[in-house]
mmCIF file of C-alpha atoms in Angstrom:
data_model
loop_
_atom_site.group_PDB
_atom_site.id
_atom_site.type_symbol
_atom_site.label_atom_id
_atom_site.label_comp_id
_atom_site.label_asym_id
_atom_site.label_seq_id
_atom_site.Cartn_x
_atom_site.Cartn_y
_atom_site.Cartn_z
ATOM 1 C CA GLN L 13 -0.129 16.541 9.009
ATOM 2 C CA VAL L 14 -2.092 14.594 6.411
ATOM 3 C CA GLN L 15 -4.737 12.308 7.893
ATOM 4 C CA LEU L 16 -7.080 9.848 6.187
ATOM 5 C CA GLN L 17 -10.146 8.133 7.629
ATOM 6 C CA GLU L 18 -12.157 5.355 5.993
ATOM 7 C CA SER L 19 -15.883 4.967 6.593
ATOM 8 C CA GLY L 20 -18.653 2.704 5.350
ATOM 9 C CA PRO L 21 -20.653 -0.430 6.142
ATOM 10 C CA GLY L 22 -18.778 -3.209 7.900
ATOM 11 C CA LEU L 23 -21.052 -5.903 6.489
ATOM 12 C CA VAL L 24 -22.083 -6.362 2.867
ATOM 13 C CA LYS L 25 -24.184 -9.150 1.378
ATOM 14 C CA PRO L 26 -22.850 -11.345 -1.434
ATOM 15 C CA SER L 27 -23.538 -9.995 -4.956
ATOM 16 C CA GLU L 28 -24.088 -6.470 -3.603
ATOM 17 C CA THR L 29 -21.833 -3.418 -3.950
ATOM 18 C CA LEU L 30 -19.253 -2.464 -1.330
ATOM 19 C CA SER L 31 -19.005 1.310 -0.858
ATOM 20 C CA LEU L 32 -16.353 3.112 1.195
ATOM 21 C CA THR L 33 -15.338 6.739 1.598
ATOM 22 C CA CYS L 34 -12.008 8.193 2.637
ATOM 23 C CA ALA L 35 -12.072 11.624 4.269
ATOM 24 C CA VAL L 36 -8.816 13.576 3.970
ATOM 25 C CA SER L 37 -7.689 16.283 6.384
ATOM 26 C CA GLY L 38 -4.540 18.353 6.494
ATOM 27 C CA TYR L 39 -4.262 18.525 2.705
ATOM 28 C CA SER L 40 -6.540 19.593 -0.124
ATOM 29 C CA ILE L 41 -7.118 16.759 -2.605
ATOM 30 C CA SER L 42 -7.536 19.271 -5.417
ATOM 31 C CA SER L 43 -3.963 20.513 -4.852
ATOM 32 C CA GLY L 44 -2.423 17.358 -6.282
ATOM 33 C CA TYR L 45 -1.234 13.777 -5.701
ATOM 34 C CA TYR L 46 -2.897 10.485 -6.437
ATOM 35 C CA TRP L 47 -5.176 8.863 -3.857
ATOM 36 C CA GLY L 48 -5.495 5.104 -3.561
ATOM 37 C CA TRP L 49 -7.203 2.074 -2.076
ATOM 38 C CA ILE L 50 -5.410 -1.042 -0.820
ATOM 39 C CA ARG L 51 -6.956 -4.107 0.833
ATOM 40 C CA GLN L 52 -5.737 -6.944 3.047
ATOM 41 C CA PRO L 53 -7.756 -10.153 3.560
ATOM 42 C CA PRO L 54 -7.520 -11.501 7.111
ATOM 43 C CA GLY L 55 -4.109 -13.085 7.668
ATOM 44 C CA LYS L 56 -2.975 -12.332 4.114
ATOM 45 C CA GLY L 57 -0.940 -9.767 2.207
ATOM 46 C CA LEU L 58 -1.641 -6.350 0.737
ATOM 47 C CA GLU L 59 -3.315 -5.863 -2.639
ATOM 48 C CA TRP L 60 -3.473 -2.564 -4.541
ATOM 49 C CA ILE L 61 -7.044 -1.940 -5.720
ATOM 50 C CA GLY L 62 -6.696 1.315 -7.612
ATOM 51 C CA SER L 63 -5.831 5.004 -7.539
ATOM 52 C CA ILE L 64 -7.291 8.301 -8.670
ATOM 53 C CA TYR L 65 -5.395 11.438 -9.675
ATOM 54 C CA HIS L 66 -6.647 14.716 -8.242
ATOM 55 C CA SER L 67 -7.889 15.582 -11.726
ATOM 56 C CA GLY L 68 -10.143 12.511 -11.744
ATOM 57 C CA SER L 69 -8.101 10.104 -13.878
ATOM 58 C CA THR L 70 -8.394 6.565 -12.556
ATOM 59 C CA TYR L 71 -6.127 3.518 -12.560
ATOM 60 C CA TYR L 72 -7.214 0.044 -11.476
ATOM 61 C CA ASN L 73 -5.713 -3.333 -10.669
ATOM 62 C CA PRO L 74 -6.340 -5.405 -13.835
ATOM 63 C CA SER L 75 -7.660 -8.286 -11.736
ATOM 64 C CA LEU L 76 -10.401 -6.082 -10.235
ATOM 65 C CA LYS L 77 -10.923 -3.545 -13.002
ATOM 66 C CA SER L 78 -14.310 -4.857 -14.142
ATOM 67 C CA ARG L 79 -15.803 -4.403 -10.657
ATOM 68 C CA VAL L 80 -14.089 -1.269 -9.301
ATOM 69 C CA THR L 81 -14.976 2.405 -9.470
ATOM 70 C CA ILE L 82 -12.995 5.097 -7.650
ATOM 71 C CA SER L 83 -14.232 8.669 -7.604
ATOM 72 C CA VAL L 84 -13.239 11.943 -5.960
ATOM 73 C CA ASP L 85 -15.319 14.735 -4.406
ATOM 74 C CA THR L 86 -13.035 17.745 -4.043
ATOM 75 C CA SER L 87 -15.795 19.846 -2.441
ATOM 76 C CA LYS L 88 -15.887 17.419 0.491
ATOM 77 C CA ASN L 89 -12.156 16.624 0.291
ATOM 78 C CA GLN L 90 -12.831 12.915 0.055
ATOM 79 C CA PHE L 91 -12.608 10.038 -2.370
ATOM 80 C CA SER L 92 -14.616 6.845 -2.636
ATOM 81 C CA LEU L 93 -14.431 3.183 -3.608
ATOM 82 C CA LYS L 94 -17.185 1.037 -5.067
ATOM 83 C CA LEU L 95 -16.662 -2.696 -5.608
ATOM 84 C CA SER L 96 -19.535 -4.512 -7.241
ATOM 85 C CA SER L 97 -20.695 -8.145 -7.184
ATOM 86 C CA VAL L 98 -18.807 -8.933 -4.002
ATOM 87 C CA THR L 99 -18.138 -12.437 -2.712
ATOM 88 C CA ALA L 100 -16.601 -13.807 0.472
ATOM 89 C CA ALA L 101 -13.187 -13.417 -1.199
ATOM 90 C CA ASP L 102 -13.627 -9.639 -0.959
ATOM 91 C CA THR L 103 -13.691 -9.795 2.853
ATOM 92 C CA ALA L 104 -10.729 -7.679 3.924
ATOM 93 C CA VAL L 105 -9.454 -4.649 5.765
ATOM 94 C CA TYR L 106 -9.665 -1.787 3.277
ATOM 95 C CA TYR L 107 -7.129 1.042 3.535
ATOM 96 C CA CYS L 108 -7.087 4.392 1.811
ATOM 97 C CA ALA L 109 -3.763 6.122 1.235
ATOM 98 C CA ARG L 110 -2.109 9.100 -0.379
ATOM 99 C CA VAL L 111 0.145 8.159 -3.264
ATOM 100 C CA GLY L 112 3.459 9.989 -3.347
ATOM 101 C CA ILE L 113 4.698 11.232 -6.710
ATOM 102 C CA VAL L 114 7.873 12.051 -8.601
ATOM 103 C CA VAL L 115 6.894 14.844 -10.991
ATOM 104 C CA VAL L 116 3.617 13.226 -12.150
ATOM 105 C CA THR L 117 4.469 9.550 -11.645
ATOM 106 C CA ALA L 118 2.832 7.736 -8.732
ATOM 107 C CA THR L 119 5.570 6.092 -6.714
ATOM 108 C CA HIS L 120 4.615 4.997 -3.177
ATOM 109 C CA PHE L 121 1.998 5.213 -0.429
ATOM 110 C CA ASP L 122 3.090 7.782 2.158
ATOM 111 C CA TYR L 123 0.047 8.398 4.336
ATOM 112 C CA TRP L 124 -2.453 5.678 5.289
ATOM 113 C CA GLY L 125 -5.829 5.522 6.975
ATOM 114 C CA GLN L 126 -6.288 3.180 9.918
ATOM 115 C CA GLY L 127 -8.241 0.706 7.797
ATOM 116 C CA THR L 128 -11.784 -0.623 8.014
ATOM 117 C CA LEU L 129 -12.851 -4.262 8.031
ATOM 118 C CA VAL L 130 -15.522 -5.169 5.518
ATOM 119 C CA THR L 131 -17.071 -8.608 5.806
ATOM 120 C CA VAL L 132 -19.056 -10.130 2.951
ATOM 121 C CA SER L 133 -21.683 -12.444 4.352
ATOM 122 C CA SER L 134 -25.402 -13.071 4.130
ATOM 123 C CA GLN D 26 1.051 -10.514 -13.340
ATOM 124 C CA SER D 27 1.118 -11.751 -9.718
ATOM 125 C CA ALA D 28 2.505 -10.512 -6.443
ATOM 126 C CA LEU D 29 6.210 -9.915 -6.009
ATOM 127 C CA THR D 30 7.990 -12.791 -4.248
ATOM 128 C CA GLN D 31 9.344 -12.391 -0.709
ATOM 129 C CA PRO D 32 10.561 -14.987 1.794
ATOM 130 C CA ALA D 33 7.797 -15.930 4.226
ATOM 131 C CA SER D 34 9.973 -15.341 7.255
ATOM 132 C CA VAL D 35 13.356 -13.980 8.301
ATOM 133 C CA SER D 36 14.772 -13.968 11.809
ATOM 134 C CA GLY D 37 17.755 -12.559 13.623
ATOM 135 C CA SER D 38 19.128 -11.793 17.065
ATOM 136 C CA PRO D 39 19.181 -8.303 18.530
ATOM 137 C CA GLY D 40 22.020 -6.268 17.071
ATOM 138 C CA GLN D 41 22.367 -8.416 13.975
ATOM 139 C CA SER D 42 21.568 -7.396 10.405
ATOM 140 C CA ILE D 43 18.970 -9.093 8.238
ATOM 141 C CA THR D 44 18.041 -8.702 4.589
ATOM 142 C CA ILE D 45 14.643 -9.267 2.979
ATOM 143 C CA SER D 46 14.505 -9.892 -0.750
ATOM 144 C CA CYS D 47 11.725 -8.920 -3.154
ATOM 145 C CA THR D 48 11.786 -10.530 -6.585
ATOM 146 C CA GLY D 49 9.731 -9.223 -9.455
ATOM 147 C CA THR D 50 10.080 -9.150 -13.214
ATOM 148 C CA SER D 51 11.547 -6.981 -15.940
ATOM 149 C CA SER D 52 8.110 -5.318 -16.188
ATOM 150 C CA ASP D 53 8.081 -3.967 -12.652
ATOM 151 C CA VAL D 54 11.091 -4.097 -10.280
ATOM 152 C CA GLY D 55 13.535 -4.408 -13.157
ATOM 153 C CA SER D 56 12.119 -1.496 -15.139
ATOM 154 C CA TYR D 57 11.674 1.210 -12.533
ATOM 155 C CA ASN D 58 13.609 2.551 -9.554
ATOM 156 C CA LEU D 59 10.263 2.870 -7.795
ATOM 157 C CA VAL D 60 10.314 0.141 -5.149
ATOM 158 C CA SER D 61 8.954 0.969 -1.706
ATOM 159 C CA TRP D 62 8.900 -0.958 1.575
ATOM 160 C CA TYR D 63 6.290 -0.996 4.344
ATOM 161 C CA GLN D 64 6.381 -2.154 7.957
ATOM 162 C CA GLN D 65 3.163 -3.463 9.496
ATOM 163 C CA HIS D 66 2.676 -4.302 13.145
ATOM 164 C CA PRO D 67 -0.309 -6.527 14.083
ATOM 165 C CA GLY D 68 -3.609 -4.706 13.824
ATOM 166 C CA LYS D 69 -1.977 -1.547 12.485
ATOM 167 C CA ALA D 70 -1.829 0.183 9.130
ATOM 168 C CA PRO D 71 1.335 -0.232 7.054
ATOM 169 C CA LYS D 72 4.043 2.401 7.513
ATOM 170 C CA LEU D 73 6.299 3.606 4.700
ATOM 171 C CA MET D 74 9.941 2.774 5.470
ATOM 172 C CA ILE D 75 11.724 3.134 2.108
ATOM 173 C CA TYR D 76 10.692 4.675 -1.225
ATOM 174 C CA GLU D 77 12.339 4.990 -4.637
ATOM 175 C CA VAL D 78 14.505 1.938 -3.795
ATOM 176 C CA SER D 79 16.689 3.562 -1.156
ATOM 177 C CA LYS D 80 15.215 6.819 0.157
ATOM 178 C CA ARG D 81 14.063 7.066 3.778
ATOM 179 C CA PRO D 82 11.114 9.257 4.805
ATOM 180 C CA SER D 83 11.717 11.722 7.582
ATOM 181 C CA GLY D 84 11.580 10.002 10.960
ATOM 182 C CA VAL D 85 12.539 6.520 9.764
ATOM 183 C CA SER D 86 15.661 5.121 11.428
ATOM 184 C CA ASN D 87 18.827 4.956 9.337
ATOM 185 C CA ARG D 88 19.055 1.302 10.398
ATOM 186 C CA PHE D 89 16.709 0.665 7.471
ATOM 187 C CA SER D 90 18.234 0.713 3.993
ATOM 188 C CA GLY D 91 17.155 -0.393 0.533
ATOM 189 C CA SER D 92 18.843 -1.466 -2.675
ATOM 190 C CA LYS D 93 18.067 -3.074 -6.017
ATOM 191 C CA SER D 94 19.838 -5.304 -8.514
ATOM 192 C CA GLY D 95 18.099 -6.370 -11.677
ATOM 193 C CA ASN D 96 14.650 -7.736 -10.888
ATOM 194 C CA THR D 97 15.314 -8.067 -7.150
ATOM 195 C CA ALA D 98 15.048 -5.380 -4.487
ATOM 196 C CA SER D 99 16.256 -5.758 -0.919
ATOM 197 C CA LEU D 100 15.557 -4.234 2.487
ATOM 198 C CA THR D 101 18.287 -4.447 5.103
ATOM 199 C CA ILE D 102 17.674 -3.854 8.798
ATOM 200 C CA SER D 103 20.889 -3.340 10.735
ATOM 201 C CA GLY D 104 21.248 -3.373 14.506
ATOM 202 C CA LEU D 105 18.038 -5.397 14.798
ATOM 203 C CA GLN D 106 15.811 -4.331 17.697
ATOM 204 C CA ALA D 107 12.781 -5.927 19.341
ATOM 205 C CA GLU D 108 10.547 -3.170 17.914
ATOM 206 C CA ASP D 109 11.506 -4.235 14.374
ATOM 207 C CA GLU D 110 9.500 -7.441 14.770
ATOM 208 C CA ALA D 111 6.692 -7.000 12.250
ATOM 209 C CA ASP D 112 5.548 -7.909 8.753
ATOM 210 C CA TYR D 113 7.326 -6.203 5.857
ATOM 211 C CA TYR D 114 5.975 -5.704 2.339
ATOM 212 C CA CYS D 115 7.697 -4.483 -0.788
ATOM 213 C CA CYS D 116 5.804 -2.703 -3.532
ATOM 214 C CA SER D 117 6.819 -1.864 -7.088
ATOM 215 C CA TYR D 118 5.496 0.528 -9.682
ATOM 216 C CA ALA D 119 4.559 -1.467 -12.787
ATOM 217 C CA GLY D 120 3.816 1.249 -15.329
ATOM 218 C CA SER D 121 0.608 3.126 -16.166
ATOM 219 C CA SER D 122 0.176 4.164 -12.521
ATOM 220 C CA THR D 123 -0.261 0.550 -11.372
ATOM 221 C CA PHE D 124 1.396 -1.217 -8.424
ATOM 222 C CA TYR D 125 2.160 -4.715 -7.209
ATOM 223 C CA PHE D 126 2.833 -5.615 -3.586
ATOM 224 C CA GLY D 127 5.071 -8.404 -2.374
ATOM 225 C CA THR D 128 3.835 -11.517 -0.603
ATOM 226 C CA GLY D 129 5.105 -10.237 2.740
ATOM 227 C CA THR D 130 7.843 -11.300 5.159
ATOM 228 C CA LYS D 131 7.447 -11.886 8.878
ATOM 229 C CA VAL D 132 10.513 -10.664 10.756
ATOM 230 C CA THR D 133 11.163 -12.329 14.097
ATOM 231 C CA VAL D 134 13.669 -10.997 16.619
ATOM 232 C CA LEU D 135 15.036 -13.996 18.508
#
């Protein structure tokens, strides 16, 4: 059974960098699949942030691309999110997820972490 | 490119069928048979209910079905049950390994 668990600070100051890690168990990241980050502001809808292929190739939401970095650490079986220059608008529950594939095309999010609330405030 | 459009709310009585629409563009929903649907109960992570337009993951009730026509995808819940009350989101592949989610629909069981 694939399990994902987000971790990181719950409070980040404006203009600083938000950093989260997603630990994966039950599956080796290096074996395949894409791995992604999705966020949900309080009371609002879901927004795809970006994904990383097990090889390290990255794909980002165009609206966030200039501020986002996703990386993978196969030795620790985890992947990470960094979002720079945060503002109150970045306050959200952040989810990590495995991205299902058809051949090599990312298609859907099949396993999700429980989510972690990150608040941007001074 | 903005979020896919869903109705804000849909309601139905127990046992009835309801359908949630998800309207995108020719660049996402209309171009790929890669629409997925997620159910989210309050305070919980989303759960995959449908992928590749109409496929159900193991363990998901066959009361949930998906379809697509042109730029609009649909999720139908038949035999509505109290446990189906939740928020539902569609999601479409949009090329180059990118995704767009829908605006979300609150389903109320009357």
